[in-house]
Each structure stands twice: as C-alpha cells, then as structure tokens.
mmCIF file of C-alpha atoms in Angstrom:
data_model
loop_
_atom_site.group_PDB
_atom_site.id
_atom_site.type_symbol
_atom_site.label_atom_id
_atom_site.label_comp_id
_atom_site.label_asym_id
_atom_site.label_seq_id
_atom_site.Cartn_x
_atom_site.Cartn_y
_atom_site.Cartn_z
ATOM 1 C CA MET B 1 -5.238 -12.908 7.961
ATOM 2 C CA SER B 2 -3.371 -15.606 6.199
ATOM 3 C CA GLY B 3 -3.915 -16.332 2.288
ATOM 4 C CA TYR B 4 -3.547 -14.400 -0.387
ATOM 5 C CA HIS B 5 -5.028 -11.576 -0.313
ATOM 6 C CA GLU B 6 -6.674 -9.114 -3.794
ATOM 7 C CA ILE B 7 -4.679 -5.976 -4.248
ATOM 8 C CA LEU B 8 -7.174 -3.464 -5.306
ATOM 9 C CA LEU B 9 -5.838 0.310 -5.506
ATOM 10 C CA ALA B 10 -8.011 3.544 -4.925
ATOM 11 C CA ALA B 11 -8.650 6.048 -7.703
ATOM 12 C CA SER B 12 -6.008 8.449 -5.758
ATOM 13 C CA ALA B 13 -3.243 6.481 -4.935
ATOM 14 C CA VAL B 14 -4.128 4.972 -9.122
ATOM 15 C CA ARG B 15 -3.019 9.000 -9.817
ATOM 16 C CA THR B 16 -0.309 8.912 -7.087
ATOM 17 C CA VAL B 17 1.416 6.014 -8.523
ATOM 18 C CA ARG B 18 1.119 7.507 -11.903
ATOM 19 C CA ALA B 19 2.902 10.927 -11.073
ATOM 20 C CA ILE B 20 5.414 8.772 -9.202
ATOM 21 C CA HIS B 21 5.764 6.844 -12.939
ATOM 22 C CA ARG B 22 5.912 9.675 -14.538
ATOM 23 C CA ASP B 23 9.080 11.397 -12.510
ATOM 24 C CA ASP B 24 10.742 7.910 -11.679
ATOM 25 C CA PRO B 25 9.432 4.360 -13.381
ATOM 26 C CA GLY B 26 11.767 2.674 -11.335
ATOM 27 C CA SER B 27 10.166 3.673 -7.999
ATOM 28 C CA ALA B 28 6.737 3.447 -9.156
ATOM 29 C CA GLU B 29 7.519 -0.127 -10.408
ATOM 30 C CA PHE B 30 8.933 -0.899 -6.790
ATOM 31 C CA VAL B 31 6.228 0.439 -5.267
ATOM 32 C CA LEU B 32 3.643 -2.161 -7.179
ATOM 33 C CA ASN B 33 5.877 -4.823 -7.268
ATOM 34 C CA SER B 34 6.021 -4.624 -2.939
ATOM 35 C CA LEU B 35 2.231 -4.230 -2.598
ATOM 36 C CA GLU B 36 2.172 -7.251 -5.351
ATOM 37 C CA TYR B 37 4.665 -8.932 -1.989
ATOM 38 C CA LEU B 38 2.303 -7.563 0.849
ATOM 39 C CA SER B 39 -0.997 -9.175 -0.937
ATOM 40 C CA THR B 40 0.651 -12.818 -0.495
ATOM 41 C CA ASP B 41 2.220 -12.553 3.074
ATOM 42 C CA VAL B 42 -0.096 -9.792 4.870
ATOM 43 C CA ASP B 43 1.281 -11.608 8.585
ATOM 44 C CA SER B 44 4.916 -10.524 7.179
ATOM 45 C CA GLY B 45 4.324 -7.556 9.794
ATOM 46 C CA ALA B 46 4.761 -4.855 6.946
ATOM 47 C CA LEU B 47 1.190 -3.780 7.874
ATOM 48 C CA ARG B 48 0.962 -1.842 11.120
ATOM 49 C CA THR B 49 -2.620 -1.280 12.450
ATOM 50 C CA ILE B 50 -4.281 1.988 12.521
ATOM 51 C CA ASP B 51 -7.450 1.118 13.355
ATOM 52 C CA LYS B 52 -8.395 -2.245 13.895
ATOM 53 C CA GLU B 53 -12.617 -1.761 14.342
ATOM 54 C CA ALA B 54 -12.252 0.413 11.012
ATOM 55 C CA GLY B 55 -9.243 -2.319 9.285
ATOM 56 C CA LEU B 56 -6.977 0.801 8.760
ATOM 57 C CA LEU B 57 -3.362 -0.430 8.302
ATOM 58 C CA THR B 58 -0.415 1.850 6.622
ATOM 59 C CA THR B 59 3.165 0.216 5.391
ATOM 60 C CA ARG B 60 6.417 1.341 4.377
ATOM 61 C CA ILE B 61 7.625 0.841 1.104
ATOM 62 C CA GLY B 62 10.884 2.450 0.181
ATOM 63 C CA ASP B 63 10.888 6.318 1.083
ATOM 64 C CA PHE B 64 6.802 5.739 0.296
ATOM 65 C CA ASP B 65 4.278 5.262 2.904
ATOM 66 C CA ALA B 66 0.584 3.616 1.772
ATOM 67 C CA LEU B 67 -2.410 3.658 3.975
ATOM 68 C CA CYS B 68 -5.026 0.816 3.491
ATOM 69 C CA TRP B 69 -8.034 -0.870 4.572
ATOM 70 C CA LEU B 70 -8.124 -4.375 5.307
ATOM 71 C CA ARG B 71 -11.392 -5.959 3.709
ATOM 72 C CA GLN B 72 -11.413 -8.770 6.321
ATOM 73 C CA GLY B 73 -14.129 -10.915 4.809
ATOM 74 C CA GLU B 74 -13.182 -10.375 1.521
ATOM 75 C CA MET B 75 -9.910 -11.371 1.692
ATOM 76 C CA SER B 76 -8.521 -8.233 -0.022
ATOM 77 C CA ILE B 77 -6.514 -4.860 0.529
ATOM 78 C CA VAL B 78 -7.278 -1.407 -0.708
ATOM 79 C CA VAL B 79 -4.934 0.663 -1.018
ATOM 80 C CA LEU B 80 -6.333 4.087 -0.311
ATOM 81 C CA ALA B 81 -3.599 6.395 -1.091
ATOM 82 C CA VAL B 82 0.509 6.263 -1.388
ATOM 83 C CA SER B 83 2.762 9.393 -0.397
ATOM 84 C CA ARG B 84 6.495 10.065 -0.131
ATOM 85 C CA ARG B 85 7.710 10.388 2.911
ATOM 86 C CA ARG B 86 9.356 13.480 4.099
ATOM 87 C CA HIS B 87 12.898 13.383 5.150
ATOM 88 C CA PRO B 88 13.967 16.054 7.565
ATOM 89 C CA ALA B 89 16.471 18.894 6.065
#
C-alpha cells in the first residue's frame, strides 16, 4: 500500500465536513489536513482494517472517526463517512 493514494470524499462525508466547518472551521481544517497526510502515508498505522476483503478501513482523526474504502488497484482511498466520536459523560 506504499506510495501516494488519491483521497476521494463521498457526498455524505462532504456534507459532514461542511457541517463541522459551520460550527468549528478549525476542526474541519484539521480533518482535511489529516486526510491529506494519510494519502501520502497509508502504511503509517493510522488506518485500521475492518474488512480486508471489502477494503474497509477506519481511522481516528482527533475527535472524529472516518470510514474509508481502499481501492487497491486504483491507488485511492474513498472516505465514505466522517463522524464525531462520542465521549462518555
């Protein structure tokens, strides 16, 4: 999985990042910058495999989680969803 991977955002992830940006532009920027870093270092250990056959992965980005799909043959990662992690009260 080494080398540069193109990062693509599914429509649902785009809507979530836009909503985050409305409330907290700094957090949205952090999420996008972290995804950009991930695209250059997929082997960093930041991605955790959920389903190897399907190529589903998850990553933690600060207070957020991202569900990703690794398109192996195309050297790209599709971010399917971004969600804010819930902290226990």
